[in-house]
Coordinates of C-alpha atoms in Angstrom, one line a residue:
Chain A
M1 CA -94.6 -3.7 8.6
I2 CA -95.5 -6.5 5.9
G3 CA -96.9 -3.5 3.6
C4 CA -93.1 -2.3 4.0
L5 CA -91.7 -5.4 3.4
R6 CA -93.7 -6.0 0.1
R7 CA -92.9 -2.4 -1.1
I8 CA -89.1 -3.1 -0.7
S9 CA -89.4 -6.4 -2.3
A10 CA -91.4 -5.3 -5.2
V11 CA -88.5 -2.5 -5.8
A12 CA -85.9 -5.3 -5.2
G13 CA -87.7 -7.5 -7.6
N14 CA -87.5 -4.4 -10.3
T15 CA -84.1 -3.6 -9.8
F16 CA -82.9 -7.3 -9.7
L17 CA -84.8 -7.8 -13.2
E18 CA -83.4 -4.7 -14.8
A19 CA -79.8 -5.7 -13.7
V20 CA -80.4 -9.3 -15.2
R21 CA -81.7 -7.3 -18.8
Q22 CA -78.5 -5.5 -18.5
K23 CA -76.0 -7.0 -21.3
V24 CA -72.5 -5.5 -19.8
F25 CA -73.3 -7.5 -16.9
A26 CA -73.8 -10.8 -18.9
V27 CA -70.6 -9.6 -20.7
L28 CA -68.6 -9.2 -17.6
L29 CA -69.9 -12.6 -16.3
V30 CA -68.6 -14.1 -19.2
F31 CA -65.4 -12.5 -19.0
A32 CA -64.9 -13.8 -15.4
L33 CA -65.9 -17.5 -16.2
V34 CA -63.1 -17.3 -19.1
L35 CA -60.7 -15.8 -16.7
I36 CA -61.3 -18.5 -14.2
G37 CA -61.3 -21.4 -16.7
G38 CA -57.8 -20.0 -18.3
A39 CA -56.2 -20.2 -14.9
N40 CA -56.2 -23.8 -15.3
Y41 CA -53.1 -23.3 -17.6
F42 CA -50.5 -22.4 -15.2
T43 CA -49.0 -26.0 -15.6
E44 CA -45.0 -25.2 -14.9
F45 CA -45.5 -25.2 -11.3
S46 CA -45.9 -27.8 -8.3
F47 CA -49.8 -28.9 -7.7
Q48 CA -49.9 -26.8 -4.4
E49 CA -48.8 -24.0 -6.3
Q50 CA -51.0 -24.6 -9.4
F51 CA -54.0 -24.8 -6.9
K52 CA -53.1 -21.8 -5.2
F53 CA -52.7 -19.7 -8.3
L54 CA -56.2 -21.1 -9.4
K55 CA -57.6 -20.1 -6.3
D56 CA -56.4 -16.7 -6.2
L57 CA -57.2 -16.1 -9.9
G58 CA -60.6 -17.4 -8.9
Y59 CA -61.2 -15.1 -6.1
A60 CA -59.6 -12.0 -8.2
A61 CA -61.9 -12.7 -11.0
I62 CA -65.0 -12.7 -8.5
S63 CA -63.8 -9.6 -6.9
L64 CA -63.1 -7.7 -10.0
T65 CA -66.3 -8.7 -11.7
G66 CA -68.4 -8.0 -8.4
L67 CA -66.8 -4.9 -8.0
L68 CA -67.4 -3.9 -11.5
V69 CA -71.1 -4.9 -11.6
G70 CA -71.8 -3.3 -8.0
L71 CA -70.2 0.1 -9.4
L72 CA -71.9 0.0 -12.5
G73 CA -75.2 -1.2 -10.8
A74 CA -75.1 1.0 -8.2
A75 CA -74.2 4.0 -10.3
Q76 CA -77.2 4.1 -12.1
L77 CA -79.6 3.2 -9.5
I78 CA -80.9 6.4 -8.4
P79 CA -79.1 8.9 -10.7
G80 CA -80.4 6.8 -13.6
E81 CA -83.9 7.0 -12.3
I82 CA -83.7 10.7 -11.9
E83 CA -82.4 11.2 -15.8
R84 CA -85.1 9.1 -16.9
R85 CA -87.7 10.7 -14.6
T86 CA -89.0 7.3 -13.6
I87 CA -88.2 8.2 -10.1
L88 CA -91.5 10.5 -10.0
T89 CA -93.6 7.6 -10.9
A90 CA -92.2 5.5 -8.5
L91 CA -92.5 8.1 -5.8
C92 CA -95.8 9.5 -6.4
R93 CA -96.9 5.6 -5.0
P94 CA -97.2 5.0 -1.3
L95 CA -93.6 4.3 -1.3
R96 CA -91.5 5.7 1.3
R97 CA -88.0 7.2 0.2
W98 CA -86.1 5.1 2.4
E99 CA -87.8 2.2 1.3
F100 CA -87.1 2.9 -2.4
V101 CA -83.0 3.4 -1.4
V102 CA -83.3 -0.2 0.7
G103 CA -85.3 -2.1 -1.9
K104 CA -82.7 -0.9 -4.9
Y105 CA -80.0 -1.9 -2.6
F106 CA -81.5 -5.4 -2.1
G107 CA -82.3 -5.7 -5.9
L108 CA -78.8 -5.2 -6.6
T109 CA -77.1 -7.1 -4.0
T110 CA -79.5 -10.3 -4.9
Y111 CA -77.8 -10.2 -8.4
L112 CA -74.6 -9.8 -7.1
A113 CA -75.0 -12.7 -4.6
L114 CA -76.3 -14.6 -7.7
M115 CA -73.2 -13.6 -9.8
V116 CA -71.0 -14.6 -6.8
V117 CA -72.4 -18.1 -6.7
I118 CA -72.1 -18.6 -10.4
M119 CA -68.5 -17.6 -10.4
A120 CA -67.8 -19.5 -7.2
L121 CA -69.5 -22.6 -8.9
A122 CA -67.1 -22.2 -12.0
V123 CA -63.9 -21.9 -9.3
W124 CA -64.9 -25.0 -7.6
G125 CA -65.5 -26.7 -11.3
V126 CA -62.3 -25.6 -12.4
L127 CA -60.5 -26.9 -9.2
G128 CA -62.4 -30.2 -9.4
W129 CA -61.2 -30.5 -13.2
K130 CA -57.7 -29.7 -12.1
E131 CA -57.9 -32.6 -9.2
G132 CA -58.9 -34.9 -11.9
Q133 CA -56.2 -34.1 -14.0
F134 CA -53.8 -34.6 -11.1
L135 CA -55.2 -37.7 -9.6
R136 CA -55.2 -39.2 -13.3
A137 CA -51.4 -38.9 -13.5
E138 CA -49.1 -42.0 -13.1
G139 CA -47.2 -43.3 -10.3
L140 CA -49.0 -40.9 -7.5
D141 CA -48.9 -42.3 -4.2
S142 CA -51.9 -42.2 -1.7
E143 CA -50.3 -39.7 0.3
T144 CA -50.0 -37.1 -2.5
A145 CA -53.8 -38.2 -3.8
A146 CA -55.2 -37.3 -0.3
T147 CA -53.3 -33.8 -0.5
I148 CA -54.4 -33.2 -4.0
R149 CA -58.2 -33.9 -2.9
A150 CA -57.9 -31.7 0.3
E151 CA -56.7 -28.8 -1.8
A152 CA -59.1 -29.0 -4.5
M153 CA -62.1 -29.4 -2.3
D154 CA -61.4 -27.5 0.9
P155 CA -64.4 -26.4 2.6
R156 CA -62.8 -23.3 4.2
L157 CA -63.3 -21.8 0.4
L158 CA -67.0 -21.5 1.5
Q159 CA -65.5 -18.9 4.1
A160 CA -63.6 -17.5 1.3
V161 CA -66.7 -16.7 -0.8
L162 CA -68.9 -15.5 2.2
L163 CA -66.1 -12.7 2.6
V164 CA -65.8 -11.8 -1.1
G165 CA -69.7 -11.4 -1.2
A166 CA -69.4 -9.5 2.3
K167 CA -66.8 -7.0 0.7
L168 CA -68.7 -6.5 -2.6
A169 CA -72.0 -5.9 -0.6
V170 CA -70.0 -3.1 1.4
V171 CA -68.8 -1.7 -1.7
A172 CA -72.4 -1.8 -3.1
A173 CA -73.5 -0.1 -0.1
L174 CA -71.1 3.0 -0.6
A175 CA -72.2 3.1 -4.2
V176 CA -75.4 3.2 -3.4
F177 CA -74.8 6.1 -0.6
F178 CA -72.9 7.9 -3.2
S179 CA -75.6 7.5 -5.8
T180 CA -78.1 9.6 -3.3
I181 CA -75.8 12.4 -3.3
A182 CA -74.7 12.6 -7.1
T183 CA -76.5 13.7 -9.9
S184 CA -74.1 11.9 -12.5
T185 CA -73.1 8.1 -12.8
T186 CA -69.4 9.0 -13.2
F187 CA -69.3 10.8 -9.7
V188 CA -70.5 7.4 -8.0
M189 CA -68.3 5.5 -9.7
A190 CA -65.2 7.6 -9.1
M191 CA -65.9 8.2 -5.6
T192 CA -66.8 4.5 -4.7
L193 CA -63.6 3.2 -6.6
L194 CA -61.6 5.9 -4.3
V195 CA -63.3 4.9 -1.2
Y196 CA -62.6 1.4 -2.1
L197 CA -58.8 2.1 -2.5
I198 CA -58.5 4.4 0.2
G199 CA -60.3 1.4 2.1
H200 CA -57.0 -0.7 1.8
L201 CA -55.1 1.9 3.5
Q202 CA -57.6 2.8 6.2
S203 CA -55.5 0.6 8.8
V204 CA -52.4 2.6 8.0
A205 CA -54.4 5.7 8.5
R206 CA -55.8 4.6 11.5
E207 CA -52.6 3.6 12.9
Q208 CA -50.8 7.1 11.9
W209 CA -53.5 9.0 13.3
L210 CA -54.0 6.8 17.0
E211 CA -50.8 4.7 17.5
T212 CA -47.7 5.9 16.1
G213 CA -47.5 9.8 17.3
E214 CA -45.4 10.3 14.3
V215 CA -47.7 13.1 12.7
T216 CA -48.0 16.2 14.7
R217 CA -49.4 18.6 12.1
W218 CA -53.1 18.8 12.9
T219 CA -54.3 19.2 9.4
V220 CA -52.9 16.1 8.5
R221 CA -54.1 14.4 11.8
I222 CA -57.7 15.7 10.8
F223 CA -57.4 14.3 7.5
L224 CA -56.3 10.9 9.0
A225 CA -58.8 11.1 11.5
G226 CA -61.6 11.6 8.5
V227 CA -60.3 8.6 6.5
A228 CA -59.8 6.6 9.7
L229 CA -63.9 7.2 10.8
L230 CA -65.7 7.4 7.5
V231 CA -63.9 4.7 5.3
P232 CA -64.4 0.8 6.2
D233 CA -61.1 -1.1 6.7
F234 CA -61.1 -3.4 3.5
N235 CA -58.0 -5.1 4.9
L236 CA -60.1 -7.2 7.4
Y237 CA -61.4 -9.0 4.4
N238 CA -57.5 -10.3 3.7
L239 CA -58.2 -13.3 5.3
I240 CA -59.2 -14.8 1.9
D241 CA -55.7 -14.8 1.2
E242 CA -55.2 -16.9 4.7
I243 CA -57.8 -19.2 3.3
V244 CA -56.1 -19.5 -0.1
A245 CA -52.7 -20.5 1.0
G246 CA -54.1 -23.3 3.0
N247 CA -54.2 -22.0 6.6
V248 CA -57.0 -22.0 9.2
V249 CA -58.9 -19.4 9.5
V250 CA -61.6 -20.0 12.5
W251 CA -65.3 -19.5 11.7
R252 CA -65.4 -17.0 14.6
T253 CA -63.3 -14.7 12.9
T254 CA -65.0 -14.9 9.6
L255 CA -68.4 -14.3 11.2
E256 CA -67.2 -11.4 13.2
V257 CA -65.8 -9.8 9.5
L258 CA -69.4 -10.8 8.1
G259 CA -71.0 -9.2 11.5
Y260 CA -68.8 -5.8 10.6
S261 CA -70.0 -5.9 7.0
G262 CA -73.8 -6.0 8.1
V263 CA -73.7 -3.3 10.5
Y264 CA -71.5 -1.2 8.0
I265 CA -74.0 -1.9 5.3
G266 CA -77.0 -1.0 7.8
V267 CA -75.2 2.4 8.6
L268 CA -74.6 3.2 5.1
L269 CA -78.2 2.5 3.9
A270 CA -79.4 4.7 6.9
A271 CA -77.1 7.4 5.9
A272 CA -78.1 7.1 2.5
A273 CA -82.2 7.2 3.3
C274 CA -81.3 10.4 5.2
M275 CA -79.4 11.7 2.0
F276 CA -82.1 10.8 -0.1
E277 CA -84.9 12.1 2.3
G278 CA -83.5 15.7 2.2
R279 CA -82.7 15.5 -1.9
D280 CA -84.9 17.7 -4.1
I281 CA -86.0 15.8 -7.3
Chain B
M1 CA -86.7 16.9 5.6
K2 CA -84.5 19.9 4.6
P3 CA -81.2 19.2 2.6
I4 CA -78.8 20.8 5.2
A5 CA -81.0 18.6 8.0
A6 CA -80.4 15.6 5.7
V7 CA -76.6 16.1 5.2
A8 CA -76.0 16.9 9.1
G9 CA -78.1 13.8 9.9
A10 CA -76.4 11.5 7.6
L11 CA -72.7 12.8 8.8
V12 CA -73.7 12.5 12.5
L13 CA -74.5 8.8 12.0
L14 CA -71.7 8.1 9.7
L15 CA -69.5 10.0 12.4
A16 CA -71.0 8.3 15.3
W17 CA -70.6 4.7 13.9
G18 CA -67.1 5.5 12.8
G19 CA -66.2 6.4 16.4
A20 CA -67.9 3.2 17.4
K21 CA -66.0 0.8 14.6
I22 CA -62.6 1.9 15.4
P23 CA -62.0 -0.1 18.5
W24 CA -63.8 -3.0 16.9
E25 CA -61.5 -2.5 13.6
K26 CA -58.6 -2.3 15.6
A27 CA -59.3 -5.3 17.6
M28 CA -60.2 -7.5 14.7
A29 CA -56.8 -6.2 12.6
R30 CA -55.1 -6.8 15.8
D31 CA -56.4 -10.5 16.0
Q32 CA -55.8 -11.2 12.2
R33 CA -52.4 -9.9 12.4
K34 CA -51.1 -11.9 15.0
A35 CA -52.5 -14.9 13.6
T36 CA -51.3 -14.1 9.9
Y37 CA -47.8 -12.9 10.7
G38 CA -47.1 -13.4 14.6
F39 CA -46.4 -9.7 15.7
S40 CA -44.3 -8.2 12.8
G41 CA -45.9 -8.3 9.4
P42 CA -44.9 -6.2 6.5
T43 CA -46.4 -3.0 6.6
T44 CA -48.2 -1.3 3.9
V45 CA -45.8 1.4 3.6
A46 CA -42.9 -1.5 3.3
I47 CA -44.9 -3.3 0.8
R48 CA -45.4 0.3 -1.2
E49 CA -41.5 0.8 -1.2
K50 CA -40.5 -2.6 -2.3
V51 CA -42.9 -3.5 -4.8
G52 CA -42.9 -1.8 -8.1
Q53 CA -45.9 0.6 -8.8
G54 CA -48.5 -1.7 -10.6
L55 CA -47.6 -4.6 -8.3
A56 CA -48.2 -2.2 -5.2
L57 CA -51.6 -1.3 -6.9
A58 CA -52.8 -4.6 -7.0
A59 CA -51.5 -5.8 -3.5
L60 CA -52.9 -2.8 -1.7
G61 CA -56.1 -3.0 -3.7
G62 CA -57.1 -6.3 -2.2
F63 CA -55.5 -8.3 -4.9
R64 CA -52.4 -9.3 -2.8
G65 CA -52.5 -12.9 -3.8
L66 CA -52.3 -12.2 -7.6
A67 CA -49.6 -9.7 -7.1
A68 CA -47.5 -12.4 -5.1
N69 CA -48.6 -15.0 -7.9
A70 CA -47.3 -12.6 -10.8
L71 CA -43.8 -12.3 -8.9
M72 CA -43.7 -16.0 -8.8
L73 CA -44.2 -16.2 -12.6
Q74 CA -41.5 -13.2 -12.6
A75 CA -39.0 -15.7 -10.8
H76 CA -39.8 -18.5 -12.8
G77 CA -39.2 -16.8 -16.2
A78 CA -35.7 -15.2 -14.5
W79 CA -34.9 -18.9 -13.4
E80 CA -35.2 -20.0 -17.0
E81 CA -33.0 -17.3 -18.2
Q82 CA -30.5 -18.0 -15.4
Q83 CA -31.0 -14.6 -13.7
W84 CA -30.6 -15.2 -10.2
V85 CA -30.4 -11.9 -8.6
R86 CA -33.8 -11.4 -10.6
V87 CA -35.2 -14.6 -9.0
R88 CA -34.2 -13.8 -5.6
S89 CA -35.4 -10.6 -5.7
A90 CA -38.7 -11.6 -7.3
L91 CA -39.0 -14.4 -4.5
E92 CA -38.1 -12.1 -1.8
L93 CA -41.2 -9.9 -2.6
A94 CA -43.5 -13.1 -3.3
T95 CA -42.7 -14.3 0.3
M96 CA -43.0 -10.6 1.7
L97 CA -46.3 -10.3 0.2
Q98 CA -47.7 -13.6 1.1
P99 CA -45.5 -14.6 4.0
R100 CA -48.2 -17.5 5.2
V101 CA -48.0 -19.3 1.7
A102 CA -45.5 -22.3 2.9
V103 CA -45.2 -23.3 -0.6
F104 CA -43.3 -20.2 -1.9
W105 CA -40.8 -20.3 0.7
D106 CA -40.4 -23.8 -0.1
T107 CA -39.9 -22.8 -3.8
A108 CA -38.2 -20.0 -3.2
S109 CA -35.3 -21.4 -1.0
W110 CA -35.2 -24.6 -3.7
H111 CA -34.2 -22.0 -6.4
L112 CA -31.4 -20.3 -4.2
A113 CA -30.0 -22.9 -2.4
W114 CA -29.8 -25.7 -5.1
N115 CA -30.5 -24.4 -8.7
A116 CA -28.6 -21.1 -7.9
A117 CA -25.7 -22.4 -6.0
V118 CA -25.3 -25.3 -8.4
A119 CA -25.3 -22.8 -11.3
A120 CA -22.9 -20.7 -9.4
E121 CA -20.6 -23.9 -8.9
K122 CA -20.5 -25.3 -12.1
Y123 CA -21.5 -23.4 -15.0
S124 CA -20.7 -19.6 -14.0
G125 CA -17.8 -19.6 -16.0
E126 CA -15.6 -18.2 -13.1
S127 CA -12.0 -20.0 -13.4
S128 CA -11.0 -20.0 -10.0
E129 CA -12.8 -23.3 -7.9
T130 CA -12.5 -21.2 -4.5
K131 CA -14.5 -18.2 -5.9
R132 CA -17.1 -20.5 -7.4
K133 CA -17.5 -22.5 -4.1
I134 CA -17.7 -19.2 -2.2
E135 CA -20.5 -18.0 -4.7
A136 CA -22.5 -21.4 -4.2
R137 CA -22.3 -21.3 -0.7
R138 CA -23.5 -17.7 -0.5
W139 CA -26.7 -18.9 -2.5
V140 CA -27.1 -22.0 0.0
E141 CA -26.9 -19.1 2.7
A142 CA -29.5 -17.3 1.2
G143 CA -31.6 -20.4 0.8
R144 CA -31.5 -21.4 4.4
D145 CA -31.9 -17.5 5.4
L146 CA -35.2 -17.7 3.4
L147 CA -36.3 -20.9 5.2
E148 CA -35.3 -19.7 8.7
R149 CA -37.8 -16.9 8.0
G150 CA -40.5 -19.1 6.7
T151 CA -40.3 -21.4 9.6
K152 CA -41.0 -18.1 11.4
A153 CA -43.6 -16.9 9.5
V154 CA -45.6 -20.5 9.2
P155 CA -44.6 -22.0 12.5
E156 CA -47.2 -24.6 12.6
K157 CA -46.6 -26.5 9.8
A158 CA -44.0 -29.5 9.2
L159 CA -43.1 -28.6 5.5
L160 CA -40.5 -25.7 6.1
F161 CA -38.7 -27.7 9.1
Q162 CA -38.6 -30.3 6.8
R163 CA -37.1 -28.7 4.1
L164 CA -34.7 -26.8 6.4
G165 CA -33.7 -30.0 7.6
D166 CA -32.9 -31.2 4.1
L167 CA -30.9 -27.9 3.2
Y168 CA -29.0 -28.8 6.4
W169 CA -28.3 -32.1 5.4
Q170 CA -27.7 -31.9 1.5
R171 CA -26.4 -28.5 1.0
L172 CA -24.6 -27.5 4.6
G173 CA -23.6 -31.3 5.8
D174 CA -24.7 -30.0 9.2
Y175 CA -26.3 -33.6 10.1
Q176 CA -27.0 -32.6 13.7
E177 CA -28.9 -29.5 12.8
A178 CA -30.9 -31.7 10.2
A179 CA -32.0 -33.7 13.0
R180 CA -32.8 -30.9 15.1
C181 CA -35.4 -29.5 12.2
Y182 CA -36.6 -33.2 11.5
R183 CA -37.5 -33.4 15.1
E184 CA -39.3 -29.9 15.0
A185 CA -40.9 -31.0 11.8
L186 CA -42.4 -34.0 13.4
S187 CA -43.5 -32.1 16.4
K188 CA -46.0 -30.3 14.0
G189 CA -48.4 -33.1 13.4
D190 CA -48.8 -33.0 9.8
A191 CA -45.2 -34.2 8.9
P192 CA -45.2 -37.4 6.6
P193 CA -44.6 -40.7 8.3
Y194 CA -41.2 -41.4 6.8
L195 CA -39.8 -38.4 8.5
E196 CA -39.4 -39.8 12.1
R197 CA -37.1 -42.4 10.3
F198 CA -34.7 -39.3 9.0
V199 CA -33.8 -38.3 12.7
G200 CA -32.4 -41.2 13.2
Y201 CA -30.4 -41.4 10.1
A202 CA -29.2 -37.7 10.5
L203 CA -27.7 -38.5 13.9
E204 CA -26.2 -41.4 12.2
K205 CA -24.6 -39.3 9.7
A206 CA -23.4 -36.7 12.3
G207 CA -21.3 -39.6 13.7
D208 CA -23.5 -40.2 16.7
K209 CA -24.5 -44.0 16.1
Q210 CA -25.3 -44.5 19.9
G211 CA -27.6 -41.7 19.7
A212 CA -29.0 -43.2 16.4
L213 CA -29.6 -46.5 17.8
E214 CA -31.3 -45.1 20.9
Y215 CA -33.4 -42.8 19.0
F216 CA -34.3 -45.9 16.9
K217 CA -35.3 -48.0 19.7
D218 CA -37.5 -45.4 21.4
L219 CA -39.2 -45.2 18.2
R220 CA -39.8 -48.6 18.0
R221 CA -41.2 -48.7 21.7
E222 CA -43.1 -45.6 20.8
M223 CA -44.8 -47.6 17.7
G224 CA -46.2 -50.3 20.1
D225 CA -47.0 -54.0 19.5
A226 CA -49.4 -53.4 16.4
P227 CA -47.9 -50.5 14.6
S228 CA -49.2 -48.9 11.7
Q229 CA -47.7 -50.4 8.7
V230 CA -47.3 -46.6 7.0
R231 CA -44.4 -46.2 9.7
R232 CA -42.6 -49.0 8.4
P233 CA -41.9 -50.8 11.5
E234 CA -39.6 -53.1 9.8
V235 CA -37.3 -50.7 8.4
V236 CA -36.9 -49.3 11.9
E237 CA -36.0 -52.8 13.3
R238 CA -33.6 -53.5 10.6
E239 CA -31.7 -50.0 11.5
I240 CA -31.7 -51.1 15.0
T241 CA -30.0 -54.5 14.3
R242 CA -27.6 -52.9 11.7
L243 CA -26.6 -50.4 14.4
E244 CA -26.3 -52.7 17.3
K245 CA -24.0 -54.9 15.1
E246 CA -22.0 -51.8 14.0
T247 CA -21.6 -50.4 17.5
A248 CA -20.7 -53.9 18.8
E249 CA -18.0 -54.1 16.3
K250 CA -16.7 -50.9 17.3
R251 CA -16.5 -51.6 20.8
V252 CA -14.5 -54.7 19.7
R253 CA -12.0 -52.7 17.7
K254 CA -11.5 -50.1 20.3
I255 CA -10.8 -53.1 23.0
K256 CA -8.4 -54.9 20.4

């Protein structure tokens, strides 16, 4: 067991270092930080709206950058190793194929987590900066100042960061799954992106298949069932909008979504390992 | 492992999980929908039909907040150009995409019931005063309609009830209704302290001086012997004295 963990952590560490060395990821991180900082210039609105804009843009920047890093990183994980033939030297060691897949995934998600933390800190920094700007304004009553402080340093934003991270981790697991089937990075990226987009409509497919009874053609029903069964429901992560809007989202709901993400990642990695076991390298 | 066995194994695993996850997803989606929209939130199809393609892609691709913000920016631009129909349509869409953002409803109703209505009444270039007034009233009603919907979408916050009260008071002159909205706002717990006096003022404006007096008396009693200074007990006491004096004078006038 300890040997297994050591092998997984060795692959994960190597994948993490490879990701850190990729210049494109650093550029994406800088792009996201500029976007987050730039959100500070919506100054024509009320302070509540300005904070909402900041948070929305901040979380969108985290999501978008994380999505790109997840896609680009995972797309190269296995097809890249096969193309460079480095996978042969890795797998001729006492390393099981599933350990290789899991190690690769954890290396990538560790890097993703690091990026999410850096960007979340940048969002909090910008919110704090904005808070300072508002609080320095003249003629501010204590009630408004308290509202501004509450808007800027809302502890619920931690829930939003966790949800963004979980969503990205599921996307990365999807990309790892596709990378065990694919021979080209383009295929992995295209498939993951498609599933990501369809995942936001999965709830509609599920409702049409199970609840509305509007669809009667069996071919359409099979298609809808396929989408509902095989694609994750990414709308569950829309709780982030609620948090940004300043509404109460109980921790139980957040933890439920995190649990769902955890189980989904486990299943996707198991399926990816299964596919990779049967793959001819 | 043979490739065919690997594919079959992965597929069985994914389908088994798919069957297990659906009831879980349904339960979570139901809970979230109930918490987010009450019972009838906008469906994805409705959003796709009403929003332009680019925004729909953003909204349905997990960037709903950004799409709603883009619409608010659009509304702001249209407001600067006095394009009131465009303002209204952008605001309607923004509130549809993010119905739980109270500040969107607030801004939207302010644009319609105040800015658009005043523009229609004073700067439209229409020569007939009646037509101008009818048009202005139409905008005020549109603002009220938005706020009514907003109070249903965000029923737990005081802000929109307070704004609805302001609208009834300042734009429609319905002070009884304003008092009702202020009372509703006060029941939410996050209402500003000064609002509790506004119920009394609205009742007085509605012509119910006796009701206003009783309200202020109840309010003062409820404040207790050592009230918080934020609630301004001295103002409430001053109002009680003034209203008592006025109602007494009215009674004397009636007797005479």
